[in-house]
PDB file of C-alpha atoms and ligand atoms in Angstrom:
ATOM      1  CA  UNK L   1      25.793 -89.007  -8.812  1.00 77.00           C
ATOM      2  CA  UNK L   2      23.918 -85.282  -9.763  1.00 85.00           C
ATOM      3  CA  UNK L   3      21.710 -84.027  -7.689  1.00 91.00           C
ATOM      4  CA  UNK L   4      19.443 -82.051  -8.030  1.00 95.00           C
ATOM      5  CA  UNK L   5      16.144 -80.435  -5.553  1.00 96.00           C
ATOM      6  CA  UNK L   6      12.195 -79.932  -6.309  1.00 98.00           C
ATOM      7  CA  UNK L   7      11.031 -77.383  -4.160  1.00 98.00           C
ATOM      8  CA  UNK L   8       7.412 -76.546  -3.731  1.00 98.00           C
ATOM      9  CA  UNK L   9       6.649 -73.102  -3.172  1.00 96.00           C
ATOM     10  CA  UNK L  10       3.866 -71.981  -0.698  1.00 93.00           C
ATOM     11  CA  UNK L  11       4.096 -73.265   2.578  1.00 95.00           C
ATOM     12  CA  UNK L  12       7.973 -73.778   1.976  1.00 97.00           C
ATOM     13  CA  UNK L  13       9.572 -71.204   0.769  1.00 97.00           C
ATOM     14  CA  UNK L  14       6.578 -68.256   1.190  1.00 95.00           C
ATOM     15  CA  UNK L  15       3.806 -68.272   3.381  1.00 92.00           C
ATOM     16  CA  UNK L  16       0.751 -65.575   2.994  1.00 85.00           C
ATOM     17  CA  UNK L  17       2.987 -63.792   0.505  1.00 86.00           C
ATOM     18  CA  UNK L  18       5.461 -63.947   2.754  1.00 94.00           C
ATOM     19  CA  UNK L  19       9.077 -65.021   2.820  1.00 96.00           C
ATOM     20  CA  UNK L  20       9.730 -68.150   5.378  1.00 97.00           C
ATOM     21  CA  UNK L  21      12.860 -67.337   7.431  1.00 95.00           C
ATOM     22  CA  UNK L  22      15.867 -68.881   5.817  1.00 94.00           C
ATOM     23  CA  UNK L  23      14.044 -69.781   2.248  1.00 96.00           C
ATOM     24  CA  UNK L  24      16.502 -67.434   0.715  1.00 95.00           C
ATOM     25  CA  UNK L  25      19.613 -67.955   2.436  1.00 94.00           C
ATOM     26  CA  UNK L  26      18.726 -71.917   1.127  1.00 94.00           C
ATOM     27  CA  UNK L  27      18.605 -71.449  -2.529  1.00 95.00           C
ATOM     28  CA  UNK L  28      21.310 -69.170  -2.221  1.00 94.00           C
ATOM     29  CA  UNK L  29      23.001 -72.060  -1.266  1.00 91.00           C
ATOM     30  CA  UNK L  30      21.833 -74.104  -4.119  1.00 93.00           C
ATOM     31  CA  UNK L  31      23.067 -70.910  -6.422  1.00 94.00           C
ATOM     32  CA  UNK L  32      26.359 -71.137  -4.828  1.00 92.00           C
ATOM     33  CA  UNK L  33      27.232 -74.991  -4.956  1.00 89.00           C
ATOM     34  CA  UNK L  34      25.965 -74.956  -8.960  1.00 92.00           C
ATOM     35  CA  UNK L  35      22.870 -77.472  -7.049  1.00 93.00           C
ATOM     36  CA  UNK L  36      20.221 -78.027 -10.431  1.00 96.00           C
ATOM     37  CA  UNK L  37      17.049 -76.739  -8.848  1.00 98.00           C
ATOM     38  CA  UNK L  38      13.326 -76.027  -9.472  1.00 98.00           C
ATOM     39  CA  UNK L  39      10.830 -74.467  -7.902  1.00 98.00           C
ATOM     40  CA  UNK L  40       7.695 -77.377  -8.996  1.00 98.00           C
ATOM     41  CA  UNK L  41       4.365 -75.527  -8.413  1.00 96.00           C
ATOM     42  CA  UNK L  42       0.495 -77.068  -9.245  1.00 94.00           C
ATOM     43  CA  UNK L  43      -0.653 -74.182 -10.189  1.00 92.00           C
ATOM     44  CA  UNK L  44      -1.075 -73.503 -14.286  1.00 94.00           C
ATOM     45  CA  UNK L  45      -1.855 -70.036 -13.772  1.00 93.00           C
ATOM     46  CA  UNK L  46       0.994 -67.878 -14.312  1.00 94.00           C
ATOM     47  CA  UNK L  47       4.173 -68.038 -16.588  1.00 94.00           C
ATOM     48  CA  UNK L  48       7.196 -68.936 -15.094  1.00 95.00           C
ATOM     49  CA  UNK L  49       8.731 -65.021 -15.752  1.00 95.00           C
ATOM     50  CA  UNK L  50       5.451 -63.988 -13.708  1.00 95.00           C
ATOM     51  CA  UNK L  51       6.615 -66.532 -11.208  1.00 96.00           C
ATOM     52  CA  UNK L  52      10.227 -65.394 -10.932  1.00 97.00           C
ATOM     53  CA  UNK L  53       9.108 -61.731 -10.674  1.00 96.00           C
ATOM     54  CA  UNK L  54       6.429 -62.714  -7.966  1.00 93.00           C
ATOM     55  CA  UNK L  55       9.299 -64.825  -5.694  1.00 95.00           C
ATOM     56  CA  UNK L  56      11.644 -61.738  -6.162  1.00 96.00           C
ATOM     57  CA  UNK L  57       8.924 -59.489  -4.214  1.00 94.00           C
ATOM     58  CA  UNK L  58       8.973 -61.885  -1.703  1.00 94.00           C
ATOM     59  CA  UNK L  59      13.234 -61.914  -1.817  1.00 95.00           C
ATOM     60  CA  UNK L  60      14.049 -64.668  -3.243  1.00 96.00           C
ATOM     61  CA  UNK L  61      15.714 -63.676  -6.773  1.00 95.00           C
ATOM     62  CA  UNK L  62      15.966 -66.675  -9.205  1.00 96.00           C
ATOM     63  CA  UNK L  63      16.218 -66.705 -13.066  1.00 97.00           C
ATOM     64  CA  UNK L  64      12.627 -68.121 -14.794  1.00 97.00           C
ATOM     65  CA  UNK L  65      14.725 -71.024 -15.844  1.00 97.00           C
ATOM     66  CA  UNK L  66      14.441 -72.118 -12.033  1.00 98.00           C
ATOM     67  CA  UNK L  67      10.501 -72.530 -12.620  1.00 98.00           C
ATOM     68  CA  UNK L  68       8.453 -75.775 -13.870  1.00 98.00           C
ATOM     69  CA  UNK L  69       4.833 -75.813 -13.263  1.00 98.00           C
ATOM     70  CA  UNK L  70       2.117 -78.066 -14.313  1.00 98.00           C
ATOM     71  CA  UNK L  71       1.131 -76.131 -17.432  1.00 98.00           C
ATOM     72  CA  UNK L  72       4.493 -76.868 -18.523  1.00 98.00           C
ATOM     73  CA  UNK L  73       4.310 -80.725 -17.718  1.00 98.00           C
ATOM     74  CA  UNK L  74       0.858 -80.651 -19.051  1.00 98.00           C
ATOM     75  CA  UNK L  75       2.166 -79.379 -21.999  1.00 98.00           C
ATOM     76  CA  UNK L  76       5.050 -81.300 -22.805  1.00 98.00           C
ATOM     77  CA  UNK L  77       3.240 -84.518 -22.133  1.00 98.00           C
ATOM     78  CA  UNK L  78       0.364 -84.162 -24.271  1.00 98.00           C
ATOM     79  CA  UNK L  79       3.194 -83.093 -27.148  1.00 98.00           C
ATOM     80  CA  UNK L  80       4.875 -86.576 -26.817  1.00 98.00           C
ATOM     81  CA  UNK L  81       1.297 -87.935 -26.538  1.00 98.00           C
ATOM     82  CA  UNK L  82       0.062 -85.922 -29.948  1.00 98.00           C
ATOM     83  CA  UNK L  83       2.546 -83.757 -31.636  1.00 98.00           C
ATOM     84  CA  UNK L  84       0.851 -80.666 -33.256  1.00 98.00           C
ATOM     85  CA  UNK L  85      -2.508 -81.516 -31.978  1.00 98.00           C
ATOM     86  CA  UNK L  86      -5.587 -79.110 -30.903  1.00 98.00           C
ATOM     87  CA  UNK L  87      -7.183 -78.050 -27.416  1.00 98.00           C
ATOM     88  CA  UNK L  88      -9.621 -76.546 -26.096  1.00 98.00           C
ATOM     89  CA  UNK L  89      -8.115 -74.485 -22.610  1.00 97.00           C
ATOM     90  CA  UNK L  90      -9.984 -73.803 -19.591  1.00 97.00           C
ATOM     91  CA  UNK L  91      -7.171 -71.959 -17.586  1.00 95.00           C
ATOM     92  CA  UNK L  92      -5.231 -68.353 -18.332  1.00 94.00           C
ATOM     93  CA  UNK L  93      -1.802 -67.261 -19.479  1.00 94.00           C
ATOM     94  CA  UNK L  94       0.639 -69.741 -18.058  1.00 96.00           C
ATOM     95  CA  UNK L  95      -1.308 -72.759 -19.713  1.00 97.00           C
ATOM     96  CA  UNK L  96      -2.194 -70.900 -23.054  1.00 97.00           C
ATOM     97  CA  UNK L  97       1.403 -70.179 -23.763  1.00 96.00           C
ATOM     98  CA  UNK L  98       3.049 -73.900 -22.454  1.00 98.00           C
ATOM     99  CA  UNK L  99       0.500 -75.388 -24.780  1.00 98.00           C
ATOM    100  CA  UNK L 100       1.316 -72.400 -27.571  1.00 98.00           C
ATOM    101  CA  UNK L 101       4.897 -72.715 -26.861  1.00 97.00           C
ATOM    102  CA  UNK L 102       4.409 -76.620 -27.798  1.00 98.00           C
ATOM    103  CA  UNK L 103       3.352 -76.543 -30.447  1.00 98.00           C
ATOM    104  CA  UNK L 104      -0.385 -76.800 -29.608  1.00 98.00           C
ATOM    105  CA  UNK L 105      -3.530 -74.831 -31.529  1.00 98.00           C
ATOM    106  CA  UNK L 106      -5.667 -73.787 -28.978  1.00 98.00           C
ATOM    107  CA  UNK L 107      -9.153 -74.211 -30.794  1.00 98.00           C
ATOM    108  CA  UNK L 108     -13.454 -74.368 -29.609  1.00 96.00           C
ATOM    109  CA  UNK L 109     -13.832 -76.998 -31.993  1.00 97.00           C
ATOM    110  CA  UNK L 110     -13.186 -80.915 -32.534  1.00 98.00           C
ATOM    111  CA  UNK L 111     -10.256 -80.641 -30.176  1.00 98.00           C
ATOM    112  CA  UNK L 112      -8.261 -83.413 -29.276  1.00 98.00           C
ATOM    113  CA  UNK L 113      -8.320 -82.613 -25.182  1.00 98.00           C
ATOM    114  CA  UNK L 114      -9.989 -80.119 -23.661  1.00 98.00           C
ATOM    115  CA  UNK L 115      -7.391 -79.332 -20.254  1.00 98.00           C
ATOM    116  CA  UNK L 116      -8.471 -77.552 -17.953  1.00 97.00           C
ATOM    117  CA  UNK L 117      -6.383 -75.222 -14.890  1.00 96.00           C
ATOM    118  CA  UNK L 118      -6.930 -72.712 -12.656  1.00 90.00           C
ATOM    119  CA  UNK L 119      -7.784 -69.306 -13.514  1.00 85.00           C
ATOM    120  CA  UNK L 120     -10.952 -66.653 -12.649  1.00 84.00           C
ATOM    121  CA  UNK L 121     -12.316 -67.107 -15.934  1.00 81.00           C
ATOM    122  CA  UNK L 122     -14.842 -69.855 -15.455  1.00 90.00           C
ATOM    123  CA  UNK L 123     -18.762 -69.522 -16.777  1.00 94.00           C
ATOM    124  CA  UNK L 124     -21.291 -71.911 -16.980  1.00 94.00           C
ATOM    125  CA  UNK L 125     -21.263 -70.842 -21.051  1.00 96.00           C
ATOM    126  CA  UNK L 126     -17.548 -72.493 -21.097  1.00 96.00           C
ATOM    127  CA  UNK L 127     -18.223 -75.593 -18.572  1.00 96.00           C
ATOM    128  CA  UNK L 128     -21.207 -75.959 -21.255  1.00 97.00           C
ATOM    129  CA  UNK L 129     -18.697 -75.585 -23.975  1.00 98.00           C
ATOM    130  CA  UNK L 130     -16.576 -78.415 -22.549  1.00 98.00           C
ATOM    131  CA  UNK L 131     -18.908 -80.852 -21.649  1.00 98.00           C
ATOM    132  CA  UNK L 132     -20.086 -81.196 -25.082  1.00 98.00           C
ATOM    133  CA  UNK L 133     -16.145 -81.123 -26.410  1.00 98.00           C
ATOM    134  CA  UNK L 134     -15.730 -83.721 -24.041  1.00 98.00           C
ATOM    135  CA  UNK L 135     -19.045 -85.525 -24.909  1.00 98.00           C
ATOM    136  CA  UNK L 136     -17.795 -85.506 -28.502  1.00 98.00           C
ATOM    137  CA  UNK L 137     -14.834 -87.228 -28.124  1.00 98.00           C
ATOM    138  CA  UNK L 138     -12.088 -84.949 -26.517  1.00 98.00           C
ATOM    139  CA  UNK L 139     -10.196 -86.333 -23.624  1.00 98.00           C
ATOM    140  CA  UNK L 140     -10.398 -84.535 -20.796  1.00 98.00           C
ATOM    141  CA  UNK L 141      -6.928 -83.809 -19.316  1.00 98.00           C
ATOM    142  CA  UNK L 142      -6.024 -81.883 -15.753  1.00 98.00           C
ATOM    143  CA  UNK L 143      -3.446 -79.776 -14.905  1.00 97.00           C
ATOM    144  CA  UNK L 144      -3.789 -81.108 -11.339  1.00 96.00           C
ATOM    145  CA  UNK L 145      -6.482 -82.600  -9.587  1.00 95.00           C
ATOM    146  CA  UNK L 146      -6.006 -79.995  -6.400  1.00 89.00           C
ATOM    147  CA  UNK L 147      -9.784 -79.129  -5.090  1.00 91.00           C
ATOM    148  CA  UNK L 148      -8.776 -76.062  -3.476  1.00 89.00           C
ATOM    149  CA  UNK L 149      -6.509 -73.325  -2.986  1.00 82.00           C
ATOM    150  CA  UNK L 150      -4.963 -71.447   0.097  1.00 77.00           C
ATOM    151  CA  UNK L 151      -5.951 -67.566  -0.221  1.00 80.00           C
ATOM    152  CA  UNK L 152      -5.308 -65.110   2.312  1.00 79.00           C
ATOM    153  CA  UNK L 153      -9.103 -64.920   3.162  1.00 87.00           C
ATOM    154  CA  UNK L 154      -9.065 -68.733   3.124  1.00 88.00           C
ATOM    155  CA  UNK L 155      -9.358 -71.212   0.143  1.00 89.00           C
ATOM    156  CA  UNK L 156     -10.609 -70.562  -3.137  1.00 88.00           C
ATOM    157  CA  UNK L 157     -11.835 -73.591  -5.517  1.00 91.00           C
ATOM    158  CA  UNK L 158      -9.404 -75.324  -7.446  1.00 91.00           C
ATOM    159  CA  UNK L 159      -8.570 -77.337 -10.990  1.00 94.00           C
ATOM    160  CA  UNK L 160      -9.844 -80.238  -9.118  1.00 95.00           C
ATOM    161  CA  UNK L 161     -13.387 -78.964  -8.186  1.00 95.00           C
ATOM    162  CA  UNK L 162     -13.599 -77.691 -12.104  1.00 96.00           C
ATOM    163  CA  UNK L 163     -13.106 -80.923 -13.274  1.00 97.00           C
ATOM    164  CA  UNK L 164     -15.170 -82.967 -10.849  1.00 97.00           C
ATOM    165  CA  UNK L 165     -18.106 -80.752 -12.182  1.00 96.00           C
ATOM    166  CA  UNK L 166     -16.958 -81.744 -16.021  1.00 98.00           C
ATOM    167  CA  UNK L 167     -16.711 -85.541 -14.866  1.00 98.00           C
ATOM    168  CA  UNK L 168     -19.893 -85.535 -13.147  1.00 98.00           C
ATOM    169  CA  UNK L 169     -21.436 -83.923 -16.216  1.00 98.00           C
ATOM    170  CA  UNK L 170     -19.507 -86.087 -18.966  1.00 98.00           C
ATOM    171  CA  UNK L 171     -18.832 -89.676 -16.771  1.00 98.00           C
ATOM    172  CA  UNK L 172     -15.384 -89.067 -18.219  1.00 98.00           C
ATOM    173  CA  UNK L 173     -12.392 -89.399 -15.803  1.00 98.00           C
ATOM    174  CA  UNK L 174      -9.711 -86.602 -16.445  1.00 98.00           C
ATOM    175  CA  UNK L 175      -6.013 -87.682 -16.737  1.00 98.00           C
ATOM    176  CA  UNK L 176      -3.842 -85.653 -14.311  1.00 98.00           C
ATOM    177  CA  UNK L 177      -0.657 -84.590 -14.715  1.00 97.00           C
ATOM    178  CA  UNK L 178       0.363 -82.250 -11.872  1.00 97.00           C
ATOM    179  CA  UNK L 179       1.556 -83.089  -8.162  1.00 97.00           C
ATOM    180  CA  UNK L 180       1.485 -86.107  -7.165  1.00 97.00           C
ATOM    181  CA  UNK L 181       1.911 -87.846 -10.894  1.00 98.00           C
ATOM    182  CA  UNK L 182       5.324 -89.189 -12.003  1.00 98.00           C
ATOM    183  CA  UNK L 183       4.827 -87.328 -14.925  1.00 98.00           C
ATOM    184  CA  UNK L 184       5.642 -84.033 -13.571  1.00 98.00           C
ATOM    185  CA  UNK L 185       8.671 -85.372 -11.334  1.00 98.00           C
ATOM    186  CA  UNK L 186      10.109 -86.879 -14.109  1.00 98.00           C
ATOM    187  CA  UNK L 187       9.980 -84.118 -16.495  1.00 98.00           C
ATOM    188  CA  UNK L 188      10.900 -81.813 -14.173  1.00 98.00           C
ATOM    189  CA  UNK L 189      14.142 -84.422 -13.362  1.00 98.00           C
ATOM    190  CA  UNK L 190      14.614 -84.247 -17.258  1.00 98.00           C
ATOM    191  CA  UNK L 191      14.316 -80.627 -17.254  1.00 97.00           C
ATOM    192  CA  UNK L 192      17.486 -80.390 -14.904  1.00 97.00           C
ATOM    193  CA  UNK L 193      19.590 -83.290 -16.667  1.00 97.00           C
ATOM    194  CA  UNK L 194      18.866 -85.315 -13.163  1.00 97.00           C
ATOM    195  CA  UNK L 195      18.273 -88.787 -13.078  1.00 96.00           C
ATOM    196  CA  UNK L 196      14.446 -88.811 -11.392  1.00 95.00           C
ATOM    197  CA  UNK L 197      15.819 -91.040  -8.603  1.00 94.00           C
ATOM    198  CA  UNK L 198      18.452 -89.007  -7.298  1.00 95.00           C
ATOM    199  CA  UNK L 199      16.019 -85.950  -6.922  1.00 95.00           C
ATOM    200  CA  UNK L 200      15.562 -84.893  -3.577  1.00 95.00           C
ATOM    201  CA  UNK L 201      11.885 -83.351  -3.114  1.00 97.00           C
ATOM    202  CA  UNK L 202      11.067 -80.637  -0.654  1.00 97.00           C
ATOM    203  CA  UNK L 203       8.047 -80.159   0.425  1.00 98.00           C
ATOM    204  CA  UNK L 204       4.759 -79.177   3.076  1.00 97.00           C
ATOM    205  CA  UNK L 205       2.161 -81.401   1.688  1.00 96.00           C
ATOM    206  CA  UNK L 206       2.050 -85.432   1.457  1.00 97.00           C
ATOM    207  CA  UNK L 207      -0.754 -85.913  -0.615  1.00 96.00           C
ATOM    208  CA  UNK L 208       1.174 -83.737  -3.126  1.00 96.00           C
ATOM    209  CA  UNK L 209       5.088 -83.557  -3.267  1.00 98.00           C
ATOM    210  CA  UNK L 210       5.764 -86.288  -0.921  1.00 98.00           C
ATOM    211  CA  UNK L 211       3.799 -88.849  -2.718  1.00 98.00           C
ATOM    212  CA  UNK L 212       5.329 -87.705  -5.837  1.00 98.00           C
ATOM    213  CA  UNK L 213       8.639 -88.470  -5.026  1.00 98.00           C
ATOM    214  CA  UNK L 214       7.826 -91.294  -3.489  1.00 97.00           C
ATOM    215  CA  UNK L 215       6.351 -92.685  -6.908  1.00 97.00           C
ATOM    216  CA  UNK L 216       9.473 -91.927  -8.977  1.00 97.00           C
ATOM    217  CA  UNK L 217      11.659 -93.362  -5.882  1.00 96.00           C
ATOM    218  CA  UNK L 218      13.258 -89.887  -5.313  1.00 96.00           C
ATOM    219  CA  UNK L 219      14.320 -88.919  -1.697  1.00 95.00           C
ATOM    220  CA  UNK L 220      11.860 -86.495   0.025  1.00 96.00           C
ATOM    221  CA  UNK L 221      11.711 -84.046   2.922  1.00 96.00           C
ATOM    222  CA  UNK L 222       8.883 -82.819   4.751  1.00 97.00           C
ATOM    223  CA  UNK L 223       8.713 -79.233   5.859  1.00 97.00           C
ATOM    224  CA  UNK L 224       6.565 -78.175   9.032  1.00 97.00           C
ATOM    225  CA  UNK L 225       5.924 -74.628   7.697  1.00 97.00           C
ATOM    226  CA  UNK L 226       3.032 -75.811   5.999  1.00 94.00           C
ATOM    227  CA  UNK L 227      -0.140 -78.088   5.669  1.00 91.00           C
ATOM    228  CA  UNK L 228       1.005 -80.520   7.445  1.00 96.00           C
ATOM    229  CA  UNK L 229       2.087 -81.244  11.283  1.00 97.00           C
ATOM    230  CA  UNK L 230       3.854 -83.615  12.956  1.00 96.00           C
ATOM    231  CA  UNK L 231       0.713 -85.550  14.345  1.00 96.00           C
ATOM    232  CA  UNK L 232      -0.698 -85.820  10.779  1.00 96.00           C
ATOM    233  CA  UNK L 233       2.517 -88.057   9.575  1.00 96.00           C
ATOM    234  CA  UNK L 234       0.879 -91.007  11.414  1.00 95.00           C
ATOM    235  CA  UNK L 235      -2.188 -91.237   8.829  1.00 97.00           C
ATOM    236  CA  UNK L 236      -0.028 -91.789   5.986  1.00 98.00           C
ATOM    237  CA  UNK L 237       0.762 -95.413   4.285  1.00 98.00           C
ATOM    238  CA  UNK L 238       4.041 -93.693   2.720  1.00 98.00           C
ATOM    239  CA  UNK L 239       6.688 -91.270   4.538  1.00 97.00           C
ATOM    240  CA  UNK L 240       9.551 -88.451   3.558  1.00 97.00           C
ATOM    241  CA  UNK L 241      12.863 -89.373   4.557  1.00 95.00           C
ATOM    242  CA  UNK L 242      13.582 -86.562   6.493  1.00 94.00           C
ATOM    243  CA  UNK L 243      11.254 -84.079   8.869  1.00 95.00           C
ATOM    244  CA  UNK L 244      12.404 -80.843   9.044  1.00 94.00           C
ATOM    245  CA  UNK L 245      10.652 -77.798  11.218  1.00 95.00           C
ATOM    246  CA  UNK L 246      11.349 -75.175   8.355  1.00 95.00           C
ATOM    247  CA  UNK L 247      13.295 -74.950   5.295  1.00 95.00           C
ATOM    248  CA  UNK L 248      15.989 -72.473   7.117  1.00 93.00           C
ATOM    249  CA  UNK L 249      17.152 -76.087   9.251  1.00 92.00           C
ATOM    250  CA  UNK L 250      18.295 -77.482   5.599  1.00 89.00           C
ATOM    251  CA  UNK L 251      22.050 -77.835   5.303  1.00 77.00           C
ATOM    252  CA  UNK L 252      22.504 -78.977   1.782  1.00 60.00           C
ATOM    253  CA  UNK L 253      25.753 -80.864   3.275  1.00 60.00           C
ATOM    254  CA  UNK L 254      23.378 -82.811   6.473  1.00 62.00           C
ATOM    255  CA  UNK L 255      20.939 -83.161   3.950  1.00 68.00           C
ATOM    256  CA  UNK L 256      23.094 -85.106   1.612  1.00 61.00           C
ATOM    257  CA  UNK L 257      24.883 -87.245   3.473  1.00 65.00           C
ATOM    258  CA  UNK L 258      21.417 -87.991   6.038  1.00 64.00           C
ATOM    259  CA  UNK L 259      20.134 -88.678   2.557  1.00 65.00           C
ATOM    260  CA  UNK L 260      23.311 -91.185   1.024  1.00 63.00           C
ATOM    261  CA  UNK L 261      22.798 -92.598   4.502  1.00 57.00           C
ATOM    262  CA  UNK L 262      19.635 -93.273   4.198  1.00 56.00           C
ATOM    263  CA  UNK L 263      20.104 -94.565   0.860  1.00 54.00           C
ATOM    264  CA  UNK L 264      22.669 -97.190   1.898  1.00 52.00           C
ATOM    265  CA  UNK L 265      20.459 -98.308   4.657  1.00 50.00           C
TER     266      UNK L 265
HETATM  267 MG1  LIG O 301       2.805 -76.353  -0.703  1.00 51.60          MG
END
């Protein structure tokens, strides 16, 4: 059976801009053994070459091919959903060019979806823009349906908040594609030849990475570096297979066979 890891990024493998001890000494690992790996990140923001050249800053040097975000799920979806169709973008270079790259016109106009991301952009001329798009018949599509962000000064707004204001204004209900939805597990799994179940998801946040393995039946693991603690596990209907303090106590050898274990349990 192939193998192959989703890792989220901030509170796993970087914290504050910061490498966590061990992160690259882990994927080195995974370069090593041949593992397929990906870093999945919810945010549409940046490219994945902008991505690859931010991680190496923080040490960890991996080619772009390593990177799927949601812009890129977003992307790909909607091009199985509508090849060749139109849009109308709230969000900045990372979503303009996954939609560009396919095959979507990005257009003000009678689009088919309007999809919205993150980005410091945002007016009340564009939310204007996009309410009537949406009022006239566009479906309204998000990248992810995160309502904040971690900055280093504290949290910033999110896709989620954006499009709360657009479904309040419209009564439309956006169709998400980001963390937790099985549609960015599985193409990510697709985009590394791995069958979706016999992913292995690692991750700080349940709402997010956890549940989205748990929806495509891939094995998880929980990281502690992150947003959530030990105490919090207790609150949750669904768990990760394994708990882990940091990413740095990740064996990829434990980690399989406490993982085949589990599976033939
Ligand atoms: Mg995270």
């Amino acid at each position: 059976m192939k193998r192959g890891f989703l890792i989220d990024m901030d509170g796993v493998i970087y914290k504050n801009d910061q490498m966590i001890d061990g992160a690259d000494a882990f994927i080195d690992r995974l370069l090593s053994l041949n593992m397929p790996f990906r870093f999945l990140t919810n945010n549409s923001q940046h490219a994945r070459r902008d991505i690859a050249t931010k991680l190496k800053c923080t040490g960890i040097e991996v080619d772009e091919s390593h990177i799927f975000t949601c812009a890129m799920a977003t992307a790909r979806f909607l091009a199985r959903q509508k090849a060749n169709g139109t849009a109308y973008v709230i969000g900045e270079g990372g979503l303009l060019r996954a939609m560009d790259h396919n095959g979507y016109s990005i257009v003000d106009s009678k689009p088919d979806y309007v999809v919205v991301g993150e980005g410091h952009s945002l007016t009340l001329e564009v939310i204007e823009k996009a309410t009537n798009l949406i009022d006239g018949g566009a479906k309204l599509i998000a990248t992810n349906l995160y309502a904040n962000s971690p900055t280093v000064d504290g949290i910033r707004p999110g896709c989620g908040a954006y499009v709360s204001l657009l479904e309040a204004a419209t009564g439309a209900r956006a169709f998400s594609v980001g963390k937790p939805s099985p549609i960015i597990m599985r193409l990510a799994a697709e985009d590394m030849e791995v069958a979706a179940e016999d992913i292995i998801v690692i991750g700080d946040t349940m709402e997010t990475d956890i549940l989205g393995g748990v929806q495509v039946g891939a094995r998880s693991v929980l990281v502690l570096t992150g947003a959530t603690s030990r105490e919090d596990l207790g609150r949750y209907a669904y768990q990760p297979d394994l708990v882990v303090e940091s990413i740095a106590d990740l064996n990829e050898r434990t980690l399989l066979s406490h993982l085949s274990e589990k599976s033939a349990a």
